[in-house]
Coordinates of C-alpha atoms in Angstrom, one line a residue:
X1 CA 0.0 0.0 0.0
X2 CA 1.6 3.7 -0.5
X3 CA 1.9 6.3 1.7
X4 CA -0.4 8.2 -0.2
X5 CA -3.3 5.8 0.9
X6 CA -2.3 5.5 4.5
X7 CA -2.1 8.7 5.2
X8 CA -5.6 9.2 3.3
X9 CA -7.1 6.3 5.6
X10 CA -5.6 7.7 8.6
X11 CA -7.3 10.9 7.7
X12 CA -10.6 9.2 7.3
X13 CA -10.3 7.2 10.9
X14 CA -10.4 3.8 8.6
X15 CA -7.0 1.2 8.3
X16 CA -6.7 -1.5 5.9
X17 CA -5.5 -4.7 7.4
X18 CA -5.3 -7.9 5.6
X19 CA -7.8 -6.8 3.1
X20 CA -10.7 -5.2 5.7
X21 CA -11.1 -2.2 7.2
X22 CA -11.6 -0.9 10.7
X23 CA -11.9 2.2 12.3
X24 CA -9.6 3.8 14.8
X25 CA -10.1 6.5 17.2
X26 CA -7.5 8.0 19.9
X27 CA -9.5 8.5 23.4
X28 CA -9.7 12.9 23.1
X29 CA -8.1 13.9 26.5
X30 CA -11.2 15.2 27.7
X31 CA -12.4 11.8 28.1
X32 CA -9.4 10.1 29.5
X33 CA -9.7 7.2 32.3
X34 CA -13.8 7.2 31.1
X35 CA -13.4 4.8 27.9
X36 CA -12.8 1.0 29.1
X37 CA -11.3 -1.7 27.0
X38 CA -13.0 -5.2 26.9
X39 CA -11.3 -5.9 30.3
X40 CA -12.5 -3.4 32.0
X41 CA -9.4 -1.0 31.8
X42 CA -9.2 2.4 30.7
X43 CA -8.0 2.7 26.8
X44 CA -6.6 5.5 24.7
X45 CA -7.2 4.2 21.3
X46 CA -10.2 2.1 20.0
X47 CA -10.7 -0.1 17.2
X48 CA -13.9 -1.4 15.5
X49 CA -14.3 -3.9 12.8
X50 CA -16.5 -2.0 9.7
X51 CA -17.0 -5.7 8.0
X52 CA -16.5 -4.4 4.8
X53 CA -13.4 -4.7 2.0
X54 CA -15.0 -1.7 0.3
X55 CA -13.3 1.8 1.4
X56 CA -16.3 4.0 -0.1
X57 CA -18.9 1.5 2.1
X58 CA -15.9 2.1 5.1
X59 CA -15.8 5.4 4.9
X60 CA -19.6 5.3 5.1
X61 CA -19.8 3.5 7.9
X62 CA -17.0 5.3 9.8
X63 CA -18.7 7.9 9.8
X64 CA -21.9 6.2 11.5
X65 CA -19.5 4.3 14.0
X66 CA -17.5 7.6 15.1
X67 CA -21.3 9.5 15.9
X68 CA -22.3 7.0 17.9
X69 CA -18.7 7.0 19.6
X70 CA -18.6 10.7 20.6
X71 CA -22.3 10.5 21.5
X72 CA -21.2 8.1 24.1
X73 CA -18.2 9.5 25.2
X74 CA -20.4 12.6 26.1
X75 CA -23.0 10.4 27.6
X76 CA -19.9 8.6 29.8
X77 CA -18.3 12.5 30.7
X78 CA -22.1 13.4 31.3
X79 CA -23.0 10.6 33.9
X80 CA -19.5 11.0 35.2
X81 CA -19.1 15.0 36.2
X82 CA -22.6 16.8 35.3
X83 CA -25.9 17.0 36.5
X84 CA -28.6 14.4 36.4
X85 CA -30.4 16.2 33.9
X86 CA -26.8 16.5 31.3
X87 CA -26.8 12.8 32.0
X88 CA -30.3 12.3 30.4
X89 CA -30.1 14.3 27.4
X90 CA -27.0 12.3 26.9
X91 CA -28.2 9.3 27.0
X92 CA -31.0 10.4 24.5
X93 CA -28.5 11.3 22.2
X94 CA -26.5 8.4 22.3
X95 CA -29.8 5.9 21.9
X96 CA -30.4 7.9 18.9
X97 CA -26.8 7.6 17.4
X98 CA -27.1 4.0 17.7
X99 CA -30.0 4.2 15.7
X100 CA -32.8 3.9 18.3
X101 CA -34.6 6.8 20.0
X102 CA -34.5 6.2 23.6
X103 CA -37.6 4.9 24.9
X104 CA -38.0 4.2 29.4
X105 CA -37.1 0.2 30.0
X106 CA -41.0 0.2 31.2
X107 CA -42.2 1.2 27.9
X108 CA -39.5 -1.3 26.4
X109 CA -41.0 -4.3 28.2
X110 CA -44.7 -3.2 27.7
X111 CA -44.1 -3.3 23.8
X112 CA -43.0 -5.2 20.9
X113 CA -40.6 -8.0 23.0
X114 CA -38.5 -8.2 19.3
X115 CA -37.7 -4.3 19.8
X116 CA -36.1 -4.8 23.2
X117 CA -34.0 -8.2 21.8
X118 CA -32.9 -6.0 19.1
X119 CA -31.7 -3.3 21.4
X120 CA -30.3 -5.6 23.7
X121 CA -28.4 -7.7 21.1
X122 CA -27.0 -4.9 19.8
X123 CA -25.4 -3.6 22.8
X124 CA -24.0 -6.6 23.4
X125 CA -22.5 -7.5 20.3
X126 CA -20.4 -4.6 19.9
X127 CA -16.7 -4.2 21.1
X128 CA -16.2 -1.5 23.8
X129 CA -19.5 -1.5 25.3
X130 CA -20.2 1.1 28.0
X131 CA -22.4 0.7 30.6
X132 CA -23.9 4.4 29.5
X133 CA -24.2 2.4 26.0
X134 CA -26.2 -0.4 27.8
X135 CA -28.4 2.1 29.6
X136 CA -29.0 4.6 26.9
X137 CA -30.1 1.9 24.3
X138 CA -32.2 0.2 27.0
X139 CA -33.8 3.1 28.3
X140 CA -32.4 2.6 32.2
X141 CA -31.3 6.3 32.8
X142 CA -34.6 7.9 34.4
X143 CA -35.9 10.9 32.5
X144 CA -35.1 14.6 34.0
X145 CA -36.3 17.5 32.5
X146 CA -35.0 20.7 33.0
X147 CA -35.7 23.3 35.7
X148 CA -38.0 26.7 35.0
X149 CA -34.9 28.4 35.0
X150 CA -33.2 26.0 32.5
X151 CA -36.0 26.1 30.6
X152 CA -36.2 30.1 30.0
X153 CA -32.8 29.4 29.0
X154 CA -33.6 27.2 26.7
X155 CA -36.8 29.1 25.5
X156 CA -34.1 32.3 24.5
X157 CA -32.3 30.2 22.4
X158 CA -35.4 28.6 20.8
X159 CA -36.5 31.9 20.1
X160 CA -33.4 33.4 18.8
X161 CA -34.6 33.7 15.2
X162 CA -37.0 36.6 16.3
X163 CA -34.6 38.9 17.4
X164 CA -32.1 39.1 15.2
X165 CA -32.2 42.9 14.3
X166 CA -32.4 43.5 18.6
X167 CA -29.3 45.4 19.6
X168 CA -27.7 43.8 22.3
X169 CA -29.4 46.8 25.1
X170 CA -32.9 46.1 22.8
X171 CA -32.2 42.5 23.9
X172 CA -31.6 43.0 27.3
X173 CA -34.5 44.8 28.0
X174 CA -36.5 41.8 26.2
X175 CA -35.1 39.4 28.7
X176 CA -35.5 41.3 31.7
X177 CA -39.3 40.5 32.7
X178 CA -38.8 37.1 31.7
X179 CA -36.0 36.6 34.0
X180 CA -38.2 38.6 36.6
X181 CA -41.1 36.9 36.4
X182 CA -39.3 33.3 36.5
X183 CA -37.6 34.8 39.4
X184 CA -40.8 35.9 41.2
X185 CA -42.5 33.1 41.2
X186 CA -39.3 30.8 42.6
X187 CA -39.1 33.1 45.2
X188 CA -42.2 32.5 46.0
X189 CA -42.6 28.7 45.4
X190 CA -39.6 27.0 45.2
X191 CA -38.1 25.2 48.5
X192 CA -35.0 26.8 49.8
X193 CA -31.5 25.9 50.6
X194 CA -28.9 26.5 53.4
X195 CA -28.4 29.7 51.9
X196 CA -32.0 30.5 51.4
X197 CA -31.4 30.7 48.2
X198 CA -34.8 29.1 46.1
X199 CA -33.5 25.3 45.2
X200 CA -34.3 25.0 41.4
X201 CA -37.3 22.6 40.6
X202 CA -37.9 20.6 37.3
X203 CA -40.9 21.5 35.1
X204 CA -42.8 18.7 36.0
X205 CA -42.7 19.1 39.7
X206 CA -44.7 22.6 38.9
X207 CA -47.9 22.0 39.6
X208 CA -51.1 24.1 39.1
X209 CA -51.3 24.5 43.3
X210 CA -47.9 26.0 42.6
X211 CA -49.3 28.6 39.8
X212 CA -52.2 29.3 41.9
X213 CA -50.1 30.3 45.0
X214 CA -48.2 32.4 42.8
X215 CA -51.1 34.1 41.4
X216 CA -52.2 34.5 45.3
X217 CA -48.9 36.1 46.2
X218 CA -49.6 38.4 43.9
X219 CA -53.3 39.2 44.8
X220 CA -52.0 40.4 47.9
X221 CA -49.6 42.7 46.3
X222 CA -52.4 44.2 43.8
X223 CA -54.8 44.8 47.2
X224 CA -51.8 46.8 48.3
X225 CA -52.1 48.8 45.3
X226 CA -49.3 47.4 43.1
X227 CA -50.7 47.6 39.6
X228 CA -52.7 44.0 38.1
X229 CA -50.8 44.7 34.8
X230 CA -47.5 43.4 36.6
X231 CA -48.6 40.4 38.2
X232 CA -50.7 39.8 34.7
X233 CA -47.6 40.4 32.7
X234 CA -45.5 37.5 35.0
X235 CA -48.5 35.3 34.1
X236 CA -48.2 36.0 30.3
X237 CA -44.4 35.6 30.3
X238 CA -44.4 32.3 32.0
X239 CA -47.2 31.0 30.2
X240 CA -45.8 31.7 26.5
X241 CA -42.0 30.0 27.9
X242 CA -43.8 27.0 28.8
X243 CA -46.4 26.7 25.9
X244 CA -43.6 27.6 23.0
X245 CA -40.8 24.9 25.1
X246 CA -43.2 22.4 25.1
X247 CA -44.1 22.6 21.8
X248 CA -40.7 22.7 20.3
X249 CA -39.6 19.9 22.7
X250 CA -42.4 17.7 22.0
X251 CA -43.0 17.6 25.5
X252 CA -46.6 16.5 26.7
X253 CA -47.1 19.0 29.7
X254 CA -50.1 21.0 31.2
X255 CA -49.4 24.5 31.3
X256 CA -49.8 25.2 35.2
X257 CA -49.9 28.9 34.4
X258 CA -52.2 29.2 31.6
X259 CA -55.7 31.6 32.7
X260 CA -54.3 33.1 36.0
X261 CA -54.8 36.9 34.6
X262 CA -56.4 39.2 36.7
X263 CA -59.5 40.9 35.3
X264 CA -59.2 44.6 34.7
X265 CA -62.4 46.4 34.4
X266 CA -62.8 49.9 33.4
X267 CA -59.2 51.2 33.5
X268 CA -58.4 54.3 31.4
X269 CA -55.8 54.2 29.2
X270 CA -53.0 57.1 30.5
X271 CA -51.4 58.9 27.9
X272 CA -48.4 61.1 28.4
X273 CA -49.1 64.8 28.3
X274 CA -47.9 67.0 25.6
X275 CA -46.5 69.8 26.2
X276 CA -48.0 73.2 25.8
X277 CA -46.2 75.4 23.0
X278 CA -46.2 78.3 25.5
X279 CA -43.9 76.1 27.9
X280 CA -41.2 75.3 25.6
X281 CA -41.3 78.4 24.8
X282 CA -40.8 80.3 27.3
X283 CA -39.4 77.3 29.9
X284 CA -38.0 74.7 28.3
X285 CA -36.2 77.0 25.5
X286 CA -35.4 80.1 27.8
X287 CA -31.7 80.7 27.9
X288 CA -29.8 78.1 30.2
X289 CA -32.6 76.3 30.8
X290 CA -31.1 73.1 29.4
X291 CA -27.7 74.5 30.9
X292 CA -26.9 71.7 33.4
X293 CA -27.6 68.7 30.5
X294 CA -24.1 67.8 28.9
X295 CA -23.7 68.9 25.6
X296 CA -25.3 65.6 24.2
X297 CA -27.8 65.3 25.9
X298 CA -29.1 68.7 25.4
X299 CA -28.8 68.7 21.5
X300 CA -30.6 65.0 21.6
X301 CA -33.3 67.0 23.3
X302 CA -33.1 69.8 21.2
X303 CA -33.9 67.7 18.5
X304 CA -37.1 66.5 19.1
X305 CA -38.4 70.3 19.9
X306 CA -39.5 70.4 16.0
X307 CA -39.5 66.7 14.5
X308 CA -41.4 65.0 17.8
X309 CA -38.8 62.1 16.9
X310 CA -38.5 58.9 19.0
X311 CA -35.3 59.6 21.3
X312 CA -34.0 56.2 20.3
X313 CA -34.3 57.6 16.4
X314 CA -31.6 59.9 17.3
X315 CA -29.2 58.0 19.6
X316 CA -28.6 55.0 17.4
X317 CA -28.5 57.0 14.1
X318 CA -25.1 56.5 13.1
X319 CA -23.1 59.8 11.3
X320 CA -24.1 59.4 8.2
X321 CA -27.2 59.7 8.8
X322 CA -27.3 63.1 9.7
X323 CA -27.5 64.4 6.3
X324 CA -27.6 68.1 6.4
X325 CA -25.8 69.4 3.0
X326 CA -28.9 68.3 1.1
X327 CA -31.4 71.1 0.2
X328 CA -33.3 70.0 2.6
X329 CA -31.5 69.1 5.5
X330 CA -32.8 65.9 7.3
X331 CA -32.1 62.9 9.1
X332 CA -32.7 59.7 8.1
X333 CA -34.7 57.0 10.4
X334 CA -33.3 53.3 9.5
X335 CA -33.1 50.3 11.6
X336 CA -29.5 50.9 12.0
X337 CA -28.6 47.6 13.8
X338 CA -31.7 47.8 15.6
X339 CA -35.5 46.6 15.7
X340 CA -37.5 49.4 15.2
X341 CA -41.1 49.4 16.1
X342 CA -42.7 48.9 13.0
X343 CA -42.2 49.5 8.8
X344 CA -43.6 53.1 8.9
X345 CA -40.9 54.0 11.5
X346 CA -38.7 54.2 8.5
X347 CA -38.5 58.3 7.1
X348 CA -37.2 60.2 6.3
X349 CA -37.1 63.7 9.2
X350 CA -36.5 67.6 7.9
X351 CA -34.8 69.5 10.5
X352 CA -35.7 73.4 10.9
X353 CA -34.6 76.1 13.6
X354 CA -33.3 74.3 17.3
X355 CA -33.8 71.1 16.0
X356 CA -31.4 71.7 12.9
X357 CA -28.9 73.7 14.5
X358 CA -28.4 70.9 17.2
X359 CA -27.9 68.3 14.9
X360 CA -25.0 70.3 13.5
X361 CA -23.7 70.5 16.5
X362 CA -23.6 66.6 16.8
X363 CA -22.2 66.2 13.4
X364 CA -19.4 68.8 15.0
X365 CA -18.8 66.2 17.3
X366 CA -18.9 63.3 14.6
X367 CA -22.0 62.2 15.9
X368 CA -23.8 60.7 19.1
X369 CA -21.4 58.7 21.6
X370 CA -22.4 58.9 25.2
X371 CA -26.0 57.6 24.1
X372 CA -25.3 55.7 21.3
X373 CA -27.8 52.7 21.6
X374 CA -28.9 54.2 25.2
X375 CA -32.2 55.8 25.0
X376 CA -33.7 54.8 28.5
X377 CA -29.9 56.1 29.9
X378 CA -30.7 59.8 27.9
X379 CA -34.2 59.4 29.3
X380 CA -33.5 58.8 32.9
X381 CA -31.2 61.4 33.1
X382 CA -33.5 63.9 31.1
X383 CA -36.3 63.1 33.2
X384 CA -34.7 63.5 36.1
X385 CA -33.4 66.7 34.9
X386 CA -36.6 68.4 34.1
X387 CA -37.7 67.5 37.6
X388 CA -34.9 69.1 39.7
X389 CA -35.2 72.1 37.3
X390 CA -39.0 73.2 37.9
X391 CA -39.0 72.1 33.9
X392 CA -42.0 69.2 34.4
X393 CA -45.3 71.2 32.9
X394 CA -47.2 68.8 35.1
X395 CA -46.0 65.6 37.6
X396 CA -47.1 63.5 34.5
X397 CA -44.7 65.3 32.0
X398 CA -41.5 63.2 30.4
X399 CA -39.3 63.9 28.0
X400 CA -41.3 62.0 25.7
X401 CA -43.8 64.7 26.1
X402 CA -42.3 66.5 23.5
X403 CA -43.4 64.0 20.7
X404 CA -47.2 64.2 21.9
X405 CA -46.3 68.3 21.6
X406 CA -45.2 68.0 17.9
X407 CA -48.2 66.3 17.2
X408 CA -50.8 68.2 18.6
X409 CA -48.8 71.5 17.0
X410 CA -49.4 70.0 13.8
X411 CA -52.9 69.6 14.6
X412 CA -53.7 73.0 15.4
X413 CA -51.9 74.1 12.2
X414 CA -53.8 72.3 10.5
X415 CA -51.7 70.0 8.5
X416 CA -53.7 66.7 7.5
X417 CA -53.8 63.7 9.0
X418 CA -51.8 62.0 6.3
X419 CA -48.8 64.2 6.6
X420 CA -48.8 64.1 10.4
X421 CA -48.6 60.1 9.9
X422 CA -45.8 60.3 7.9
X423 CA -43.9 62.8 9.8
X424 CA -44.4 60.8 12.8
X425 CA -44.0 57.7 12.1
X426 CA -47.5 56.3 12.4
X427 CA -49.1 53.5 10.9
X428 CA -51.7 55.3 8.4
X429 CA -55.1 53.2 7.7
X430 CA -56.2 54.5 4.7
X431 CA -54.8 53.0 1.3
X432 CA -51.2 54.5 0.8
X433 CA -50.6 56.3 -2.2
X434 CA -47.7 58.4 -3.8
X435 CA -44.9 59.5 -1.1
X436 CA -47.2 61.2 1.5
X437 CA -45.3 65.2 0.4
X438 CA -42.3 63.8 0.8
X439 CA -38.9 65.5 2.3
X440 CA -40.2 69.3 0.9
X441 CA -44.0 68.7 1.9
X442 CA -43.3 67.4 5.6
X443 CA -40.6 70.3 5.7
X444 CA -43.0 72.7 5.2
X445 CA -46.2 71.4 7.4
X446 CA -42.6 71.2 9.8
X447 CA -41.6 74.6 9.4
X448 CA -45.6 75.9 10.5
X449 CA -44.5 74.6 13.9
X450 CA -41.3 75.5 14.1
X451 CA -39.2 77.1 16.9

């Protein structure tokens, strides 16, 4: 044989001896002293018999034999250092690498008696059995699902696909009732350690009783006056983890937390104040009013006076969106490595008098640092402003405020419903036709408003 095929073999895991092939494996370190020999004895290197004098059909089947290796290697290094729950899902994979998906030993015995010969023969009739081979194929390692917490875990990764254009603070802010509400209800639930910390439970040791004590604790804290939106919002979050992980698992599991919402009757929907035009006028615009803001923050502020954009639309826009050589100077709204809220977000934004000359001032500064992708940080800090400053029209008044402003400004001058859509970033009912004025047209309904 030349050195050109050996070395090929070797490649491939195969070796040609006396006219059949075999495949060999060296023992990775990682699972050293795990991996026993016929006598019982640890082994670095293993050797199986492919039956075949064919090296296409051996290189066919080495790749089957090495699968169902490493799927029992991980199964040994599972049942050896992890949890009992690493140690089942192991197991499952390596019953399904040998070809057979792993089935309890009491469902074995209650079925087809050929099945369970089959599995057992085939155990036994191959060299370098493992006992996590044996109990894997014979369905002796006793199911363990994961815990709540595992399971939101899980559920994020599931769900990955849906948050693609998230920025990483976008995400975070995702996750965070999630991880509350999970957190919430083991507080209130879960046994506890030496530590009093709450001892992780698995899914199926959740129980409706459990759900409905949870959904007590948090009656208590709604008659104390805590809002029912929060409790009903842990219900929601918990529920849709459990229905979508079960689902994707194939796991056949009651939701325990499934119709637990608290019934709201006649709540009235609050709605941020705008502004009056007389108070940015004469407060919020006076000279040094917005003194003690850093320079950023002011001119982030600044520019909502006349477009009423989102604050978020004007941290994460990147430099070159500021475009302000054209005729009409504008910038422009994209997703810019984030989700926006919907399609319509997407404009295009003229900028006239304070709102223009601070976005010059930002491209001065080659655009927005400090708040880059930090909205709720320029919020907080704006909000918090306007209330140590006497700046807060009413205790109700935000930042925000200022978009609701923009909009009823363009109401009262009259521009049409169409155009204040567009300008806003609204969804518009009616059928969509043409460009809604475009950059010219919403420049001047703008400029009617304009301080």
């Amino acid at each position: 044989m030349s050195s050109f095929k050996k070395s090929e073999e070797q490649r491939l895991g195969i070796i040609n001896d006396r006219g059949r092939f075999y495949w060999v494996k060296r023992v990775p370190k990682r699972f050293a002293g795990l991996v026993l020999g016929a006598d019982g004895k640890p082994i670095t290197q293993v050797r199986q018999a492919l039956h075949t004098d064919n090296k296409t059909e051996a290189k066919l089947k080495a790749a089957q034999v090495e699968a169902a290796r490493m799927a029992e290697w991980e199964a040994l290094a599972a049942a050896d250092h992890a949890s009992a729950r690493a140690h089942y899902e192991a197991a499952k994979k390596l019953a399904q690498a040998r070809g057979y998906p792993y089935r309890p030993v009491a469902t074995l015995i209650a079925g087809d008696p050929d099945q369970l010969l089959r599995r057992a023969l085939s155990v036994t009739s191959e060299n370098y059995t493992s006992k996590a081979a044996a109990q894997a194929v014979l369905g002796t390692v006793p199911e363990v699902l994961p815990t709540l917490t595992e399971v939101r875990d899980e559920y994020y990764d599931l769900t990955r696909t849906r948050h693609l254009k998230k920025t990483e603070q976008q995400l975070k802010r995702w996750r965070q009732p999630r991880d509350r509400a999970v957190k919430n209800f083991l507080d209130v639930v879960a046994e506890r350690d030496g530590r009093n910390i709450p001892i992780a439970m698995p899914i199926n040791k959740i129980t409706r009783d459990d759900a409905l004590r949870f959904r007590d604790w948090w009656g208590q804290r709604v008659e104390n006056g805590l809002k029912p939106d929060s409790a009903n919002k842990d219900f929601g979050h918990l529920s849709e983890m459990w229905n979508t992980w079960t689902t994707l698992k194939k796991i056949d599991l009651d939701n325990p937390f499934s119709r637990l919402w608290f019934e709201v009757r006649g709540r009235k929907k609050t709605k941020t104040p705008p502004f009056s035009r007389e108070w940015v006028k004469s407060k919020l615009l006076a000279p040094g009013a917005l003194g003690g803001l850093n320079d950023e923050a002011r001119d982030i502020f600044l520019m909502t006076v006349n477009t009423g954009l989102r604050p978020s639309e004007i941290t994460d826009a990147p430099l070159e969106d500021f475009v302000l050589t054209h005729n009409v100077p504008h910038l422009r709204v994209r997703e810019n490595g984030r989700e926006i809220k919907v399609e319509h977000t997407e404009r295009d934004m003229p900028l006239t008098g304070v709102s223009l000359e601070a976005a010059r001032r930002i491209v001065d500064r080659e655009g927005i640092k400090r708040y880059q992708h930090k909205a709720n940080s320029w919020s907080a800090l704006v909000n918090k402003y306007l209330e140590n400053n006497g700046l807060k029209e009413t205790p109700k008044h935000v930042a925000y405020s200022m978009r609701h402003y923009v909009e009823d400004a363009l109401l009262a001058a009259k521009v049409d419903d169409r155009m204040r859509a567009d300008i806003l970033g609204h969804e518009y009912k009616r059928p969509n036709y043409g460009e809604g004025g475009a950059l010219v047209g919403h420049r001047e309904a703008l400029e009617l408003i304009a301080l």
